[in-house]
Coordinates of C-alpha atoms and ligand atoms in Angstrom, one line a residue:
M1 CA 208.0 247.1 40.0
T2 CA 207.2 244.9 42.5
D3 CA 204.0 245.7 45.1
F4 CA 205.6 244.5 47.9
F5 CA 206.9 247.9 49.4
K6 CA 203.5 249.5 47.8
N7 CA 202.5 252.8 49.9
I8 CA 205.8 252.8 51.2
P9 CA 207.4 256.3 50.6
A10 CA 211.2 257.2 50.5
I11 CA 212.7 257.7 53.5
T12 CA 214.7 260.9 53.7
Y13 CA 215.9 263.1 56.6
Q14 CA 213.2 265.1 58.4
G15 CA 215.2 265.9 61.6
P16 CA 214.4 264.7 65.2
A17 CA 211.1 266.7 65.4
A18 CA 209.7 264.6 62.3
T19 CA 206.2 263.9 62.6
T20 CA 206.4 260.1 61.0
E21 CA 207.6 256.7 61.4
F22 CA 208.9 257.1 57.8
A23 CA 211.6 259.6 58.3
F24 CA 215.5 260.0 59.5
R25 CA 215.6 261.5 62.8
H26 CA 219.6 261.5 62.5
Y27 CA 221.0 259.7 59.8
N28 CA 221.5 262.9 57.4
P29 CA 223.5 261.6 54.4
D30 CA 224.9 265.0 53.5
E31 CA 226.0 266.2 56.4
V32 CA 229.5 266.5 57.0
I33 CA 231.2 265.2 60.3
L34 CA 234.9 265.6 61.0
G35 CA 235.4 266.7 57.4
K36 CA 232.9 263.8 55.9
R37 CA 230.0 263.4 54.9
M38 CA 227.9 260.8 56.6
E39 CA 227.0 258.5 54.7
D40 CA 230.8 258.2 53.2
H41 CA 231.5 258.1 57.3
L42 CA 229.0 255.3 57.8
R43 CA 229.0 253.3 54.4
F44 CA 225.7 251.0 54.7
A45 CA 225.1 247.9 53.7
V46 CA 221.7 245.6 53.8
A47 CA 222.3 241.7 54.1
Y48 CA 220.1 240.0 51.5
W49 CA 220.0 237.0 53.6
H50 CA 218.7 238.2 56.4
S51 CA 216.3 240.7 54.6
F52 CA 215.2 238.3 51.7
A53 CA 216.2 234.8 52.1
W54 CA 215.5 234.2 55.8
P55 CA 212.0 232.6 56.2
G56 CA 211.6 233.4 60.2
G57 CA 212.3 229.8 61.6
D58 CA 213.9 228.9 64.9
P59 CA 214.9 226.0 66.6
F60 CA 211.5 225.1 67.5
G61 CA 208.9 226.3 64.4
G62 CA 209.0 226.4 61.0
P63 CA 208.9 229.7 58.5
T64 CA 206.8 232.2 59.5
L65 CA 207.5 234.8 57.0
Q66 CA 205.7 234.2 53.7
R67 CA 207.0 236.3 50.7
P68 CA 206.1 235.8 47.0
W69 CA 209.8 235.4 45.9
F70 CA 210.2 232.1 48.0
G71 CA 211.2 229.2 46.1
E72 CA 213.6 227.5 44.2
T73 CA 213.3 229.2 40.2
M74 CA 215.3 231.7 38.1
A75 CA 212.1 234.0 38.2
L76 CA 211.8 234.0 42.0
A77 CA 215.5 235.0 42.3
R78 CA 214.7 237.7 39.6
M79 CA 211.6 238.7 41.9
K80 CA 213.8 238.9 45.0
A81 CA 216.5 241.0 43.4
D82 CA 213.9 243.2 42.0
V83 CA 212.5 243.7 45.5
A84 CA 215.9 244.1 47.3
F85 CA 216.7 246.9 44.7
E86 CA 213.3 248.5 45.6
M87 CA 214.1 248.4 49.7
F88 CA 217.5 249.6 48.6
D89 CA 216.2 252.9 46.9
I90 CA 213.6 253.3 49.5
L91 CA 216.1 253.5 52.2
G92 CA 218.8 255.3 50.1
Q93 CA 221.2 252.6 50.5
P94 CA 224.6 252.7 48.9
F95 CA 225.8 249.3 49.5
Y96 CA 224.5 245.5 49.8
C97 CA 226.2 242.4 51.3
L98 CA 225.4 238.9 49.8
H99 CA 226.2 234.9 50.2
D100 CA 225.8 233.2 46.4
A101 CA 223.0 230.6 48.3
D102 CA 220.8 234.0 48.9
A103 CA 220.6 235.2 45.7
R104 CA 220.2 232.3 43.4
P105 CA 218.4 228.5 43.6
E106 CA 220.5 226.1 44.5
G107 CA 221.3 223.2 41.4
A108 CA 220.9 219.2 41.2
T109 CA 225.0 219.6 40.5
F110 CA 227.7 222.2 40.9
A111 CA 227.7 223.4 37.5
E112 CA 223.9 224.2 37.6
S113 CA 224.6 226.0 40.6
K114 CA 227.1 228.3 39.3
R115 CA 225.2 228.9 36.0
N116 CA 222.4 230.0 38.6
L117 CA 224.7 232.4 40.0
D118 CA 226.2 233.6 37.0
E119 CA 222.9 234.2 35.7
I120 CA 221.6 236.0 38.7
V121 CA 224.6 238.3 38.9
D122 CA 224.6 239.5 35.1
Y123 CA 220.8 240.5 36.7
L124 CA 222.7 242.2 39.5
G125 CA 224.8 244.0 37.2
E126 CA 222.3 245.4 35.6
K127 CA 220.3 246.4 38.4
Q128 CA 223.6 248.3 39.9
V129 CA 223.9 250.5 36.6
T130 CA 220.4 252.1 37.0
H131 CA 220.4 251.9 41.2
K132 CA 222.3 253.5 43.4
A133 CA 223.1 250.4 45.3
K134 CA 226.8 248.7 45.0
L135 CA 228.2 245.3 46.3
L136 CA 230.1 245.9 49.3
W137 CA 230.9 242.3 49.7
G138 CA 230.6 239.2 48.4
T139 CA 231.0 235.8 50.4
A140 CA 230.1 232.0 49.9
N141 CA 227.4 230.0 52.2
M142 CA 229.9 227.1 53.1
F143 CA 227.4 226.3 56.3
S144 CA 223.9 225.5 55.2
H145 CA 223.9 222.8 52.8
R146 CA 224.3 219.4 54.3
R147 CA 227.9 218.6 52.2
W148 CA 229.6 221.2 54.4
M149 CA 228.0 219.8 57.6
A150 CA 231.8 218.6 58.7
G151 CA 233.5 221.9 57.5
A152 CA 234.3 223.5 54.1
A153 CA 238.3 223.7 53.8
T154 CA 238.8 222.0 57.0
N155 CA 236.1 218.7 56.5
P156 CA 237.8 215.5 56.4
D157 CA 236.8 214.6 52.8
P158 CA 239.3 216.5 50.5
D159 CA 236.7 216.3 47.9
V160 CA 234.8 218.7 49.9
Y161 CA 237.9 221.3 50.5
A162 CA 237.9 221.0 46.4
Y163 CA 233.9 221.6 46.4
A164 CA 235.1 224.8 48.7
A165 CA 237.5 225.9 46.6
A166 CA 235.1 225.5 43.4
T167 CA 232.6 227.5 45.1
V168 CA 235.1 230.3 46.8
K169 CA 236.3 231.0 43.1
A170 CA 233.1 231.3 41.5
N171 CA 232.0 233.5 44.6
M172 CA 235.0 235.7 44.2
D173 CA 234.6 235.8 40.4
A174 CA 230.7 237.4 41.0
T175 CA 232.1 239.7 43.7
Q176 CA 234.8 241.0 41.2
R177 CA 232.0 240.9 38.1
L178 CA 230.0 243.3 40.4
G179 CA 232.4 245.5 41.8
G180 CA 232.6 244.5 45.4
Q181 CA 234.9 246.3 47.7
N182 CA 235.6 243.1 49.6
Y183 CA 235.3 239.7 50.0
V184 CA 234.2 237.9 52.9
L185 CA 235.5 234.3 54.7
W186 CA 233.2 233.1 57.6
G187 CA 234.2 229.7 59.1
G188 CA 231.1 228.8 61.0
R189 CA 231.6 225.3 60.1
E190 CA 235.5 225.5 60.3
G191 CA 235.5 224.1 63.5
Y192 CA 234.5 221.2 65.3
E193 CA 231.7 219.5 67.9
T194 CA 234.1 217.0 69.3
L195 CA 237.9 216.3 69.2
L196 CA 237.2 212.5 69.5
N197 CA 236.6 212.5 65.5
T198 CA 238.8 215.6 64.9
D199 CA 242.6 215.9 63.6
L200 CA 242.6 219.5 65.3
K201 CA 246.0 220.1 63.6
A202 CA 245.8 218.8 60.1
E203 CA 242.4 220.9 60.3
R204 CA 244.2 224.4 60.8
Q205 CA 247.0 223.3 58.2
H206 CA 244.1 223.0 55.3
A207 CA 242.3 226.1 56.2
G208 CA 245.8 228.2 56.4
R209 CA 246.6 226.9 53.0
F210 CA 243.4 227.5 51.9
L211 CA 243.2 231.4 52.7
Q212 CA 247.1 231.6 51.0
Q213 CA 245.0 230.2 47.9
V214 CA 242.7 232.5 48.3
V215 CA 245.0 235.0 48.2
E216 CA 246.9 233.6 45.5
Y217 CA 243.7 234.0 43.5
K218 CA 242.9 237.5 44.2
H219 CA 246.0 238.5 42.7
K220 CA 246.0 236.5 40.1
I221 CA 242.6 237.8 38.6
G222 CA 243.7 241.2 39.9
F223 CA 240.8 242.1 42.5
T224 CA 241.2 245.1 43.8
G225 CA 239.0 244.5 47.2
T226 CA 239.8 243.3 50.3
I227 CA 239.6 239.6 51.5
L228 CA 238.2 239.8 55.3
I229 CA 237.8 237.2 57.5
E230 CA 234.7 237.4 60.1
P231 CA 235.6 235.9 63.8
K232 CA 233.3 234.1 65.4
P233 CA 233.8 231.5 68.7
Q234 CA 231.1 229.1 68.0
E235 CA 227.4 228.5 66.7
P236 CA 226.9 226.9 64.7
S237 CA 230.4 224.8 65.3
K238 CA 230.9 224.2 68.8
H239 CA 234.2 225.5 68.5
Q240 CA 235.3 227.7 65.6
Y241 CA 239.0 228.1 64.6
D242 CA 238.6 232.5 63.9
Y243 CA 237.5 232.6 67.5
D244 CA 237.8 236.5 67.7
V245 CA 240.3 239.1 66.2
A246 CA 243.3 238.0 68.6
T247 CA 243.0 234.5 67.3
V248 CA 242.1 235.4 63.5
Y249 CA 245.4 237.3 64.0
G250 CA 248.0 234.7 65.1
F251 CA 246.2 232.3 62.9
L252 CA 247.3 235.3 59.8
V253 CA 250.7 235.7 61.1
E254 CA 251.4 231.7 61.2
F255 CA 250.2 231.8 57.6
G256 CA 252.2 234.8 56.7
L257 CA 248.8 236.5 55.7
E258 CA 248.6 239.4 58.4
K259 CA 249.4 242.4 55.2
E260 CA 246.5 240.7 53.1
V261 CA 243.9 239.8 55.1
K262 CA 241.9 241.8 57.0
T263 CA 238.5 241.3 59.9
N264 CA 235.0 241.9 59.6
I265 CA 233.8 242.3 62.8
E266 CA 230.3 241.8 63.9
Q267 CA 229.1 242.8 67.5
G268 CA 227.2 239.7 68.2
H269 CA 229.9 237.6 67.8
A270 CA 232.2 240.2 69.8
I271 CA 229.6 239.1 72.5
L272 CA 229.8 235.5 72.3
A273 CA 233.7 235.4 72.5
G274 CA 232.9 237.4 75.8
H275 CA 234.4 240.8 74.5
S276 CA 233.0 244.1 74.1
F277 CA 232.2 245.1 70.1
E278 CA 234.8 248.1 70.8
H279 CA 237.6 245.7 72.1
E280 CA 237.6 243.8 69.2
I281 CA 237.7 246.5 66.6
A282 CA 240.4 248.6 68.6
L283 CA 242.1 245.3 68.7
A284 CA 242.3 244.6 65.2
A285 CA 243.0 248.3 64.5
A286 CA 246.2 248.0 66.7
L287 CA 247.1 245.0 64.9
G288 CA 246.6 246.9 61.1
I289 CA 243.9 244.3 60.4
F290 CA 240.3 246.4 60.5
G291 CA 238.4 246.0 58.0
S292 CA 234.4 246.5 58.1
I293 CA 231.5 245.5 60.7
D294 CA 228.5 243.2 60.6
M295 CA 226.3 246.0 62.9
N296 CA 223.7 244.4 64.8
R297 CA 223.0 243.3 68.3
N298 CA 222.7 240.2 70.6
D299 CA 220.4 239.6 73.5
Y300 CA 222.7 239.7 76.4
Q301 CA 220.8 237.1 78.6
S302 CA 220.4 234.2 76.0
G303 CA 223.7 233.3 74.9
W304 CA 222.7 233.0 71.2
D305 CA 223.8 235.0 68.2
T306 CA 220.1 237.0 67.7
D307 CA 221.5 239.5 64.9
Q308 CA 219.1 242.3 66.3
F309 CA 218.8 245.6 64.6
P310 CA 221.1 248.3 67.0
N311 CA 218.7 250.7 68.9
N312 CA 221.2 251.8 71.7
H313 CA 223.0 254.5 70.5
A314 CA 225.3 255.0 73.4
E315 CA 226.7 251.6 73.3
K316 CA 227.1 252.0 69.8
A317 CA 229.1 255.4 70.5
L318 CA 231.9 253.5 71.9
A319 CA 232.2 251.3 68.3
F320 CA 232.2 254.2 66.3
H321 CA 234.8 256.1 68.7
E322 CA 237.5 253.1 68.2
I323 CA 236.4 253.5 64.7
L324 CA 237.0 257.0 63.7
K325 CA 240.2 256.9 65.9
A326 CA 241.6 254.0 63.4
G327 CA 240.6 256.6 60.5
G328 CA 237.3 255.0 59.8
Y329 CA 236.5 252.7 56.8
T330 CA 238.5 252.2 53.5
T331 CA 237.0 249.2 51.9
G332 CA 234.7 248.4 54.3
G333 CA 231.5 249.5 55.5
T334 CA 229.0 249.1 58.0
N335 CA 226.5 245.9 56.9
F336 CA 223.3 245.5 59.2
D337 CA 223.9 241.4 59.7
A338 CA 220.5 241.7 61.3
K339 CA 216.8 240.5 60.8
I340 CA 213.4 241.5 61.9
R341 CA 212.2 239.1 64.2
R342 CA 209.6 236.3 63.1
Q343 CA 206.9 237.5 64.0
S344 CA 207.6 241.1 62.6
L345 CA 205.3 239.8 59.4
D346 CA 205.0 243.3 57.5
P347 CA 206.7 245.3 54.7
E348 CA 206.6 247.8 56.7
D349 CA 208.9 245.9 60.1
L350 CA 211.6 245.4 57.2
I351 CA 211.9 249.1 56.1
L352 CA 212.0 250.4 59.7
A353 CA 214.0 247.8 60.9
H354 CA 216.6 249.7 59.0
V355 CA 215.6 253.1 59.5
G356 CA 216.2 252.3 63.4
G357 CA 219.3 251.1 62.8
M358 CA 220.7 253.4 60.6
D359 CA 219.2 256.0 62.9
T360 CA 221.1 254.7 65.6
C361 CA 224.3 254.5 64.2
A362 CA 224.0 257.9 62.9
R363 CA 223.6 259.2 66.2
A364 CA 226.2 257.2 67.8
L365 CA 228.4 257.9 64.8
K366 CA 227.8 262.0 65.9
S367 CA 228.2 261.0 69.1
A368 CA 231.5 259.6 68.7
A369 CA 232.5 262.5 66.5
A370 CA 231.8 264.8 69.5
M371 CA 234.0 262.7 71.5
I372 CA 236.9 263.2 69.3
E373 CA 236.5 266.8 68.6
S374 CA 236.2 267.9 72.1
G375 CA 239.8 266.0 72.7
A376 CA 238.9 265.3 76.6
I377 CA 239.1 261.7 76.1
E378 CA 242.2 261.6 74.0
A379 CA 244.0 264.7 76.6
A380 CA 242.9 262.2 79.7
I381 CA 244.5 258.7 77.5
Q382 CA 247.9 261.4 76.6
D383 CA 248.0 262.5 80.2
R384 CA 247.6 258.8 81.9
Y385 CA 251.0 257.6 79.7
A386 CA 252.7 260.9 79.6
G387 CA 255.5 259.2 81.9
W388 CA 256.2 257.7 78.6
N389 CA 257.5 260.1 76.8
T390 CA 260.3 260.9 79.0
P391 CA 264.3 259.7 77.7
A392 CA 264.5 257.5 80.7
A393 CA 260.9 255.9 79.8
R394 CA 262.1 255.5 76.5
A395 CA 265.7 254.2 77.1
M396 CA 264.0 251.4 79.0
L397 CA 262.4 249.9 76.2
A398 CA 265.8 250.2 73.8
G399 CA 267.9 248.7 76.6
G400 CA 267.2 245.4 78.9
L401 CA 265.9 244.1 81.6
E402 CA 268.9 244.8 83.8
E403 CA 268.7 248.5 82.6
A404 CA 265.4 249.1 83.0
A405 CA 265.9 247.5 87.0
A406 CA 268.4 249.3 87.4
R407 CA 266.2 252.5 87.3
V408 CA 264.8 251.7 90.4
T409 CA 267.7 252.0 92.3
T410 CA 269.4 255.0 90.7
E411 CA 266.5 257.1 90.9
N412 CA 265.2 255.7 94.0
L413 CA 261.9 255.0 92.4
E414 CA 258.5 254.5 95.0
P415 CA 255.4 254.9 92.1
E416 CA 252.5 256.3 93.3
P417 CA 249.4 254.5 92.0
R418 CA 247.3 257.5 90.5
S419 CA 243.6 257.4 89.8
G420 CA 242.3 255.8 86.6
R421 CA 239.3 258.3 86.8
Q422 CA 237.0 255.7 85.0
E423 CA 233.7 257.4 86.3
R424 CA 234.3 260.7 85.5
L425 CA 235.9 259.5 81.6
E426 CA 231.7 257.7 81.8
N427 CA 230.0 260.7 83.1
L428 CA 232.0 262.7 79.8
W429 CA 231.2 260.0 77.1
N430 CA 227.5 260.6 79.4
R431 CA 227.7 264.0 78.2
F432 CA 228.2 263.6 74.3
V433 CA 225.6 260.7 73.9
Ligands
XUL501 C1 226.6 234.2 60.9 C2 227.1 235.7 59.9 C3 227.3 235.4 58.5 C4 228.5 236.2 58.0 C5 228.7 235.9 56.6 O1 226.7 234.3 62.2 O2 227.5 236.7 60.6 O3 225.4 236.1 58.3 O4 228.1 237.6 58.2 O5 228.6 234.6 56.1
CO502 CO1 228.4 238.4 60.1

């Protein structure tokens, strides 16, 4: 036991009337919602990087967070893991997610980094046996070290492509050893700063072949988890190839991977791409590539990826509504890709950030379930499209443009516009939140 979280009790569900901040007011893991336990719906995960590896820097200032496990030794990496599992226990977290670089010190060579990773993976594996939390997904950090500055699989230097292959292979192996349920690829450096030095066509080809190699390797080692791409339009690169869900889908189809790879959708990334979170989820579900989510919120004014903890349950209800409509998660979950603010120094801040985020999501889930149970929104949608249930309407889709056009004269069509009833439906949504 470390003493980092000393005096912080295990957080339990105490209901909205709880008198302490150290309680869940809405997240009640065993409560059954639409026939499933809340914990099994939400499948919460802690992001190792933000909670345990981020030192609190910003573009204008250095670290503000001073943690006793910061430093590049294996002993400190083990202390970090100890503290992490203590937090997972306090929160009752079923899952966590990590990059290699969050958990192990960087070595002087690839071989040394890999040894460090293997050693910490063994340690995490032992901890998983005696604690509840398991790995939701693993990934490789191929964006922080200077070797990745011009990309990983899309780097102009083929030696960096090889390094990326070795890195992803090591991380897929580590994820499989930890029983991870997904493997994520987020390409923060898979993009460009200027077309004046970039062969966009070649870079996209290399990224596509790399992803095919990842999928081939997944099948070779019998990894049963899901491969997920996390879209983001920019930041850190000026332009990123995995811009949004629609772009990723086009890319997957181009490389024959649309049945193999799904998406990990992040609220902040959706906003940067000019979409709502629920739009990205609904589109992924419609395309059959919805996998998992990175839960956070952006600042709506700054235009940065601020990775804040969610605190607006009404807004998130729309996202969970789409997730429930899609049938919920299979291997995915709700990963808090969120960090405390750099002035939030206390261990309590870290715990309460997650408590608030979990309660926000639990309220959102309950509201979304109520929206579904009432059937009113679904009924309004059904009603709006009811005209398409007629044989004449369906025949138009089977026939050609001329047959469809002929209906106008043969049936004397002069369509009357009908109200979209948006405000009435927004009022309805408001009643459920
Ligand atoms: C960056 C981001 C990453 C990915 C994992 O914006 O979201 O943390 O989730 O690499
Ligand atoms: Co993310």
